[in-house]
Structures are given as C-alpha cells and as structure tokens.
Amino acid sequence: QVQLVESGGGLVQAGGSLRLSCAASGIFRDINVMGWYRQAPGEQRELVAGITHTGVENYADSVKGRFTISRDNAKNTVYLRMNSLKPEDTAVYYCNAQIKPRIWMTFQDYWGQGTQVTVSS
C-alpha cells in the first residue's frame, strides 16, 4: 500500500519560513511528478509547485521567487521550502505524487493527508 506522509507545517509570522517534507512509503515501481497543492477555507485546491523525476520545476505565479521545491529520489521524498511567507499563504498543504504501483500498471495520483500552514500578520 502506497502512502504519502507529510510533515513540517505550523504557525509562523509573516516574513518567516517553513519547510514541508513528504515521503512516499510502501511498495511501488516508480514515481513521476511530485508536487504540492494547497487549499484555503472556501477556496479550491490549487497547484503550488511541481517537480519532475529529472528535476524540472514549475511554480504558481503567487509563490515564484519565495518557494523552492526539491526532491530526493533516493529517499522518495519531496520538499517545499517556503520563504517570505504571507498571510495569504495560509492553507492546508497537500503532497501529491504520480506513482506506478506495479510495472504493468499506469501512473496513479496519490495524496498526503494534508498539513496546516498558518501565517499570522
């Protein structure tokens, strides 16, 4: 059974920093794109940042220059470094990964349980 386990959320003042981590565990064949999404109260879930297996990154315009995504393929882990945090970054952050459970299967979407990030003004 494949699981994504997140850590690193919390409460921080505006201008502060946090780092989120997400590790994939279980038995699986391969991981393609890994990324982070967020959902604020009353809002739709939105893509924050994504990174391919070869390290190609993409970011939402609202976080460019402030957030950095990275991954360690040997540890099946993706990170999100968040700097210069703003109150509008407050949301539940979800890890996402495209994982192939078995060699004969296609890549499937997996989600973490979510971690709360709260930025106070």
Short mmCIF file of N, CA and C in Angstrom, two decimals:
data_model
loop_
_atom_site.label_atom_id
_atom_site.label_comp_id
_atom_site.label_asym_id
_atom_site.label_seq_id
_atom_site.Cartn_x
_atom_site.Cartn_y
_atom_site.Cartn_z
N GLN A 1 0.85 -1.18 0.00
CA GLN A 1 0.00 0.00 0.00
C GLN A 1 0.89 1.24 0.00
N VAL A 2 0.61 2.13 -0.93
CA VAL A 2 1.41 3.34 -1.05
C VAL A 2 0.84 4.44 -0.17
N GLN A 3 1.72 5.12 0.53
CA GLN A 3 1.31 6.25 1.37
C GLN A 3 2.25 7.42 1.17
N LEU A 4 1.68 8.62 1.29
CA LEU A 4 2.47 9.85 1.31
C LEU A 4 2.31 10.45 2.70
N VAL A 5 3.44 10.64 3.37
CA VAL A 5 3.40 11.15 4.74
C VAL A 5 4.08 12.51 4.77
N GLU A 6 3.32 13.51 5.19
CA GLU A 6 3.81 14.89 5.20
C GLU A 6 4.23 15.31 6.61
N SER A 7 5.10 16.30 6.65
CA SER A 7 5.48 16.90 7.92
C SER A 7 5.98 18.31 7.66
N GLY A 8 6.00 19.12 8.73
CA GLY A 8 6.64 20.42 8.63
C GLY A 8 5.72 21.63 8.66
N GLY A 9 4.43 21.43 8.72
CA GLY A 9 3.54 22.57 8.78
C GLY A 9 3.60 23.24 10.15
N GLY A 10 2.85 24.33 10.31
CA GLY A 10 2.82 25.00 11.59
C GLY A 10 2.40 26.45 11.48
N LEU A 11 2.64 27.17 12.56
CA LEU A 11 2.29 28.58 12.65
C LEU A 11 3.56 29.41 12.56
N VAL A 12 3.53 30.44 11.73
CA VAL A 12 4.71 31.29 11.56
C VAL A 12 4.24 32.71 11.32
N GLN A 13 5.05 33.66 11.69
CA GLN A 13 4.72 35.06 11.44
C GLN A 13 5.02 35.43 9.99
N ALA A 14 4.36 36.44 9.52
CA ALA A 14 4.61 36.93 8.16
C ALA A 14 6.08 37.28 8.00
N GLY A 15 6.63 36.87 6.86
CA GLY A 15 8.05 37.07 6.61
C GLY A 15 8.91 35.88 7.02
N GLY A 16 8.32 34.96 7.75
CA GLY A 16 9.06 33.80 8.22
C GLY A 16 9.16 32.70 7.17
N SER A 17 9.73 31.57 7.59
CA SER A 17 9.98 30.45 6.69
C SER A 17 9.52 29.14 7.31
N LEU A 18 9.17 28.20 6.44
CA LEU A 18 8.85 26.84 6.84
C LEU A 18 9.35 25.91 5.75
N ARG A 19 9.61 24.66 6.13
CA ARG A 19 9.92 23.64 5.13
C ARG A 19 9.01 22.45 5.33
N LEU A 20 8.34 22.08 4.26
CA LEU A 20 7.48 20.91 4.27
C LEU A 20 8.23 19.73 3.65
N SER A 21 7.94 18.55 4.17
CA SER A 21 8.51 17.32 3.62
C SER A 21 7.39 16.33 3.35
N CYS A 22 7.61 15.49 2.36
CA CYS A 22 6.63 14.45 2.04
C CYS A 22 7.38 13.23 1.54
N ALA A 23 7.21 12.12 2.23
CA ALA A 23 7.89 10.89 1.86
C ALA A 23 6.89 9.84 1.40
N ALA A 24 7.21 9.20 0.30
CA ALA A 24 6.39 8.09 -0.20
C ALA A 24 6.89 6.79 0.41
N SER A 25 5.96 5.99 0.92
CA SER A 25 6.34 4.70 1.50
C SER A 25 5.46 3.61 0.94
N GLY A 26 5.91 2.35 1.15
CA GLY A 26 5.18 1.21 0.62
C GLY A 26 5.92 0.59 -0.53
N ILE A 27 5.22 -0.26 -1.26
CA ILE A 27 5.81 -0.96 -2.39
C ILE A 27 5.29 -0.34 -3.68
N PHE A 28 6.21 0.12 -4.53
CA PHE A 28 5.81 0.70 -5.81
C PHE A 28 6.96 0.63 -6.77
N ARG A 29 6.66 0.84 -8.05
CA ARG A 29 7.66 0.65 -9.08
C ARG A 29 8.42 1.93 -9.39
N ASP A 30 7.68 3.07 -9.45
CA ASP A 30 8.32 4.30 -9.91
C ASP A 30 7.49 5.51 -9.49
N ILE A 31 8.13 6.65 -9.39
CA ILE A 31 7.46 7.92 -9.11
C ILE A 31 7.78 8.89 -10.22
N ASN A 32 6.76 9.54 -10.74
CA ASN A 32 6.96 10.53 -11.80
C ASN A 32 6.98 11.92 -11.16
N VAL A 33 5.99 12.72 -11.46
CA VAL A 33 5.94 14.08 -10.91
C VAL A 33 5.52 14.06 -9.44
N MET A 34 6.18 14.89 -8.64
CA MET A 34 5.77 15.12 -7.26
C MET A 34 5.47 16.61 -7.11
N GLY A 35 4.55 16.92 -6.24
CA GLY A 35 4.20 18.32 -6.11
C GLY A 35 3.46 18.65 -4.84
N TRP A 36 3.20 19.93 -4.69
CA TRP A 36 2.46 20.44 -3.54
C TRP A 36 1.27 21.26 -4.03
N TYR A 37 0.14 21.03 -3.40
CA TYR A 37 -1.07 21.79 -3.63
C TYR A 37 -1.47 22.41 -2.30
N ARG A 38 -2.36 23.40 -2.37
CA ARG A 38 -2.88 23.97 -1.13
C ARG A 38 -4.34 24.33 -1.31
N GLN A 39 -5.03 24.35 -0.18
CA GLN A 39 -6.45 24.69 -0.19
C GLN A 39 -6.76 25.54 1.02
N ALA A 40 -7.19 26.76 0.76
CA ALA A 40 -7.60 27.67 1.82
C ALA A 40 -9.10 27.50 2.06
N PRO A 41 -9.58 27.89 3.22
CA PRO A 41 -11.02 27.75 3.51
C PRO A 41 -11.88 28.44 2.45
N GLY A 42 -12.85 27.71 1.92
CA GLY A 42 -13.75 28.28 0.92
C GLY A 42 -13.17 28.39 -0.46
N GLU A 43 -11.95 27.90 -0.65
CA GLU A 43 -11.29 28.00 -1.94
C GLU A 43 -11.07 26.62 -2.54
N GLN A 44 -10.80 26.61 -3.84
CA GLN A 44 -10.46 25.35 -4.49
C GLN A 44 -9.00 25.01 -4.25
N ARG A 45 -8.71 23.73 -4.34
CA ARG A 45 -7.32 23.30 -4.22
C ARG A 45 -6.56 23.80 -5.44
N GLU A 46 -5.35 24.32 -5.20
CA GLU A 46 -4.55 24.87 -6.29
C GLU A 46 -3.13 24.33 -6.24
N LEU A 47 -2.52 24.25 -7.41
CA LEU A 47 -1.13 23.81 -7.50
C LEU A 47 -0.22 24.91 -6.99
N VAL A 48 0.71 24.53 -6.13
CA VAL A 48 1.72 25.46 -5.63
C VAL A 48 3.02 25.28 -6.41
N ALA A 49 3.48 24.04 -6.48
CA ALA A 49 4.74 23.76 -7.18
C ALA A 49 4.79 22.28 -7.53
N GLY A 50 5.50 21.96 -8.62
CA GLY A 50 5.70 20.59 -9.02
C GLY A 50 7.12 20.37 -9.49
N ILE A 51 7.56 19.12 -9.45
CA ILE A 51 8.91 18.80 -9.90
C ILE A 51 8.91 17.41 -10.52
N THR A 52 9.54 17.30 -11.69
CA THR A 52 9.59 16.01 -12.36
C THR A 52 10.71 15.14 -11.79
N HIS A 53 10.74 13.89 -12.25
CA HIS A 53 11.77 12.96 -11.78
C HIS A 53 13.17 13.48 -12.11
N THR A 54 13.30 14.23 -13.20
CA THR A 54 14.61 14.75 -13.61
C THR A 54 14.90 16.15 -13.05
N GLY A 55 13.97 16.67 -12.24
CA GLY A 55 14.25 17.93 -11.56
C GLY A 55 13.71 19.19 -12.21
N VAL A 56 12.87 19.06 -13.21
CA VAL A 56 12.27 20.24 -13.82
C VAL A 56 11.17 20.76 -12.90
N GLU A 57 11.25 22.04 -12.56
CA GLU A 57 10.34 22.64 -11.58
C GLU A 57 9.32 23.56 -12.25
N ASN A 58 8.16 23.67 -11.64
CA ASN A 58 7.23 24.72 -12.03
C ASN A 58 6.51 25.23 -10.80
N TYR A 59 6.12 26.51 -10.86
CA TYR A 59 5.54 27.18 -9.70
C TYR A 59 4.31 27.99 -10.08
N ALA A 60 3.43 28.14 -9.13
CA ALA A 60 2.34 29.09 -9.28
C ALA A 60 2.94 30.50 -9.25
N ASP A 61 2.36 31.41 -9.99
CA ASP A 61 2.89 32.77 -10.03
C ASP A 61 2.95 33.41 -8.65
N SER A 62 2.01 33.06 -7.80
CA SER A 62 1.92 33.69 -6.48
C SER A 62 3.07 33.31 -5.55
N VAL A 63 3.80 32.25 -5.88
CA VAL A 63 4.88 31.81 -4.99
C VAL A 63 6.26 31.89 -5.64
N LYS A 64 6.32 32.25 -6.90
CA LYS A 64 7.61 32.33 -7.59
C LYS A 64 8.54 33.29 -6.87
N GLY A 65 9.78 32.86 -6.69
CA GLY A 65 10.76 33.69 -6.00
C GLY A 65 10.74 33.56 -4.50
N ARG A 66 9.71 32.91 -3.96
CA ARG A 66 9.62 32.76 -2.49
C ARG A 66 9.69 31.29 -2.08
N PHE A 67 9.11 30.41 -2.89
CA PHE A 67 9.08 28.98 -2.57
C PHE A 67 10.05 28.22 -3.49
N THR A 68 10.63 27.16 -2.95
CA THR A 68 11.50 26.30 -3.73
C THR A 68 11.13 24.85 -3.48
N ILE A 69 10.88 24.13 -4.57
CA ILE A 69 10.58 22.71 -4.46
C ILE A 69 11.84 21.92 -4.82
N SER A 70 12.03 20.80 -4.14
CA SER A 70 13.16 19.92 -4.44
C SER A 70 12.74 18.49 -4.11
N ARG A 71 13.53 17.54 -4.57
CA ARG A 71 13.22 16.14 -4.26
C ARG A 71 14.50 15.34 -4.13
N ASP A 72 14.40 14.28 -3.36
CA ASP A 72 15.49 13.33 -3.20
C ASP A 72 14.95 12.00 -3.69
N ASN A 73 15.32 11.61 -4.90
CA ASN A 73 14.77 10.38 -5.49
C ASN A 73 15.18 9.13 -4.70
N ALA A 74 16.36 9.16 -4.10
CA ALA A 74 16.82 8.00 -3.33
C ALA A 74 15.95 7.79 -2.09
N LYS A 75 15.37 8.88 -1.58
CA LYS A 75 14.53 8.79 -0.39
C LYS A 75 13.05 8.90 -0.72
N ASN A 76 12.71 8.99 -2.01
CA ASN A 76 11.31 9.12 -2.43
C ASN A 76 10.63 10.26 -1.70
N THR A 77 11.32 11.38 -1.57
CA THR A 77 10.86 12.49 -0.77
C THR A 77 10.88 13.79 -1.56
N VAL A 78 9.86 14.60 -1.35
CA VAL A 78 9.79 15.92 -1.96
C VAL A 78 9.71 16.95 -0.83
N TYR A 79 10.33 18.09 -1.07
CA TYR A 79 10.38 19.15 -0.07
C TYR A 79 9.80 20.44 -0.67
N LEU A 80 9.32 21.30 0.21
CA LEU A 80 8.90 22.63 -0.21
C LEU A 80 9.45 23.62 0.81
N ARG A 81 10.41 24.41 0.37
CA ARG A 81 10.95 25.46 1.21
C ARG A 81 10.16 26.73 0.94
N MET A 82 9.57 27.29 1.98
CA MET A 82 8.72 28.47 1.85
C MET A 82 9.35 29.63 2.61
N ASN A 83 9.75 30.65 1.88
CA ASN A 83 10.34 31.85 2.48
C ASN A 83 9.41 33.04 2.28
N SER A 84 9.65 34.09 3.04
CA SER A 84 8.87 35.33 2.93
C SER A 84 7.38 35.04 2.94
N LEU A 85 6.96 34.24 3.88
CA LEU A 85 5.56 33.82 3.93
C LEU A 85 4.64 35.00 4.20
N LYS A 86 3.45 34.93 3.59
CA LYS A 86 2.44 35.97 3.71
C LYS A 86 1.18 35.36 4.30
N PRO A 87 0.34 36.18 4.92
CA PRO A 87 -0.92 35.64 5.46
C PRO A 87 -1.75 34.92 4.40
N GLU A 88 -1.68 35.35 3.16
CA GLU A 88 -2.45 34.69 2.11
C GLU A 88 -1.90 33.32 1.73
N ASP A 89 -0.76 32.94 2.28
CA ASP A 89 -0.25 31.58 2.08
C ASP A 89 -0.90 30.59 3.04
N THR A 90 -1.68 31.09 3.97
CA THR A 90 -2.36 30.22 4.93
C THR A 90 -3.29 29.26 4.22
N ALA A 91 -3.11 27.97 4.48
CA ALA A 91 -3.90 26.93 3.82
C ALA A 91 -3.48 25.57 4.36
N VAL A 92 -4.23 24.56 3.97
CA VAL A 92 -3.78 23.18 4.17
C VAL A 92 -2.98 22.81 2.92
N TYR A 93 -1.78 22.34 3.13
CA TYR A 93 -0.90 21.97 2.03
C TYR A 93 -0.91 20.45 1.87
N TYR A 94 -1.12 20.01 0.63
CA TYR A 94 -1.20 18.60 0.32
C TYR A 94 -0.07 18.19 -0.62
N CYS A 95 0.55 17.08 -0.29
CA CYS A 95 1.55 16.49 -1.17
C CYS A 95 0.83 15.62 -2.20
N ASN A 96 1.34 15.63 -3.41
CA ASN A 96 0.80 14.81 -4.49
C ASN A 96 1.94 14.12 -5.22
N ALA A 97 1.72 12.89 -5.64
CA ALA A 97 2.73 12.19 -6.41
C ALA A 97 2.07 11.26 -7.42
N GLN A 98 2.66 11.19 -8.59
CA GLN A 98 2.22 10.24 -9.61
C GLN A 98 3.09 9.00 -9.45
N ILE A 99 2.45 7.91 -9.02
CA ILE A 99 3.19 6.70 -8.65
C ILE A 99 2.68 5.51 -9.45
N LYS A 100 3.61 4.70 -9.92
CA LYS A 100 3.25 3.45 -10.60
C LYS A 100 3.40 2.33 -9.59
N PRO A 101 2.28 1.76 -9.12
CA PRO A 101 2.37 0.75 -8.06
C PRO A 101 3.07 -0.54 -8.51
N ARG A 102 2.78 -0.96 -9.73
CA ARG A 102 3.39 -2.18 -10.27
C ARG A 102 3.82 -1.89 -11.70
N ILE A 103 4.76 -2.66 -12.21
CA ILE A 103 5.35 -2.39 -13.52
C ILE A 103 4.31 -2.43 -14.63
N TRP A 104 3.26 -3.23 -14.48
CA TRP A 104 2.26 -3.36 -15.53
C TRP A 104 1.14 -2.33 -15.40
N MET A 105 1.22 -1.48 -14.37
CA MET A 105 0.17 -0.51 -14.13
C MET A 105 0.59 0.87 -14.62
N THR A 106 -0.38 1.76 -14.81
CA THR A 106 -0.09 3.14 -15.19
C THR A 106 0.17 3.97 -13.94
N PHE A 107 0.68 5.17 -14.15
CA PHE A 107 0.89 6.07 -13.02
C PHE A 107 -0.46 6.51 -12.46
N GLN A 108 -0.55 6.56 -11.14
CA GLN A 108 -1.77 6.97 -10.47
C GLN A 108 -1.47 8.11 -9.50
N ASP A 109 -2.49 8.92 -9.26
CA ASP A 109 -2.33 10.04 -8.33
C ASP A 109 -2.50 9.58 -6.89
N TYR A 110 -1.56 9.97 -6.04
CA TYR A 110 -1.66 9.72 -4.61
C TYR A 110 -1.55 11.06 -3.88
N TRP A 111 -2.24 11.13 -2.73
CA TRP A 111 -2.28 12.37 -1.95
C TRP A 111 -1.89 12.11 -0.51
N GLY A 112 -1.22 13.10 0.08
CA GLY A 112 -0.95 13.05 1.50
C GLY A 112 -2.18 13.50 2.28
N GLN A 113 -2.07 13.43 3.60
CA GLN A 113 -3.21 13.75 4.45
C GLN A 113 -3.41 15.25 4.63
N GLY A 114 -2.42 16.03 4.27
CA GLY A 114 -2.50 17.48 4.42
C GLY A 114 -1.84 17.96 5.69
N THR A 115 -1.21 19.12 5.60
CA THR A 115 -0.59 19.73 6.77
C THR A 115 -0.93 21.22 6.78
N GLN A 116 -1.32 21.71 7.94
CA GLN A 116 -1.78 23.09 8.05
C GLN A 116 -0.59 24.05 8.12
N VAL A 117 -0.65 25.08 7.31
CA VAL A 117 0.30 26.19 7.38
C VAL A 117 -0.50 27.45 7.68
N THR A 118 -0.16 28.11 8.77
CA THR A 118 -0.84 29.34 9.16
C THR A 118 0.19 30.45 9.30
N VAL A 119 -0.05 31.54 8.59
CA VAL A 119 0.85 32.69 8.61
C VAL A 119 0.12 33.85 9.25
N SER A 120 0.63 34.32 10.37
CA SER A 120 -0.01 35.43 11.08
C SER A 120 0.58 36.75 10.62
N SER A 121 -0.26 37.77 10.66
CA SER A 121 0.20 39.10 10.20
C SER A 121 0.78 39.92 11.34
#
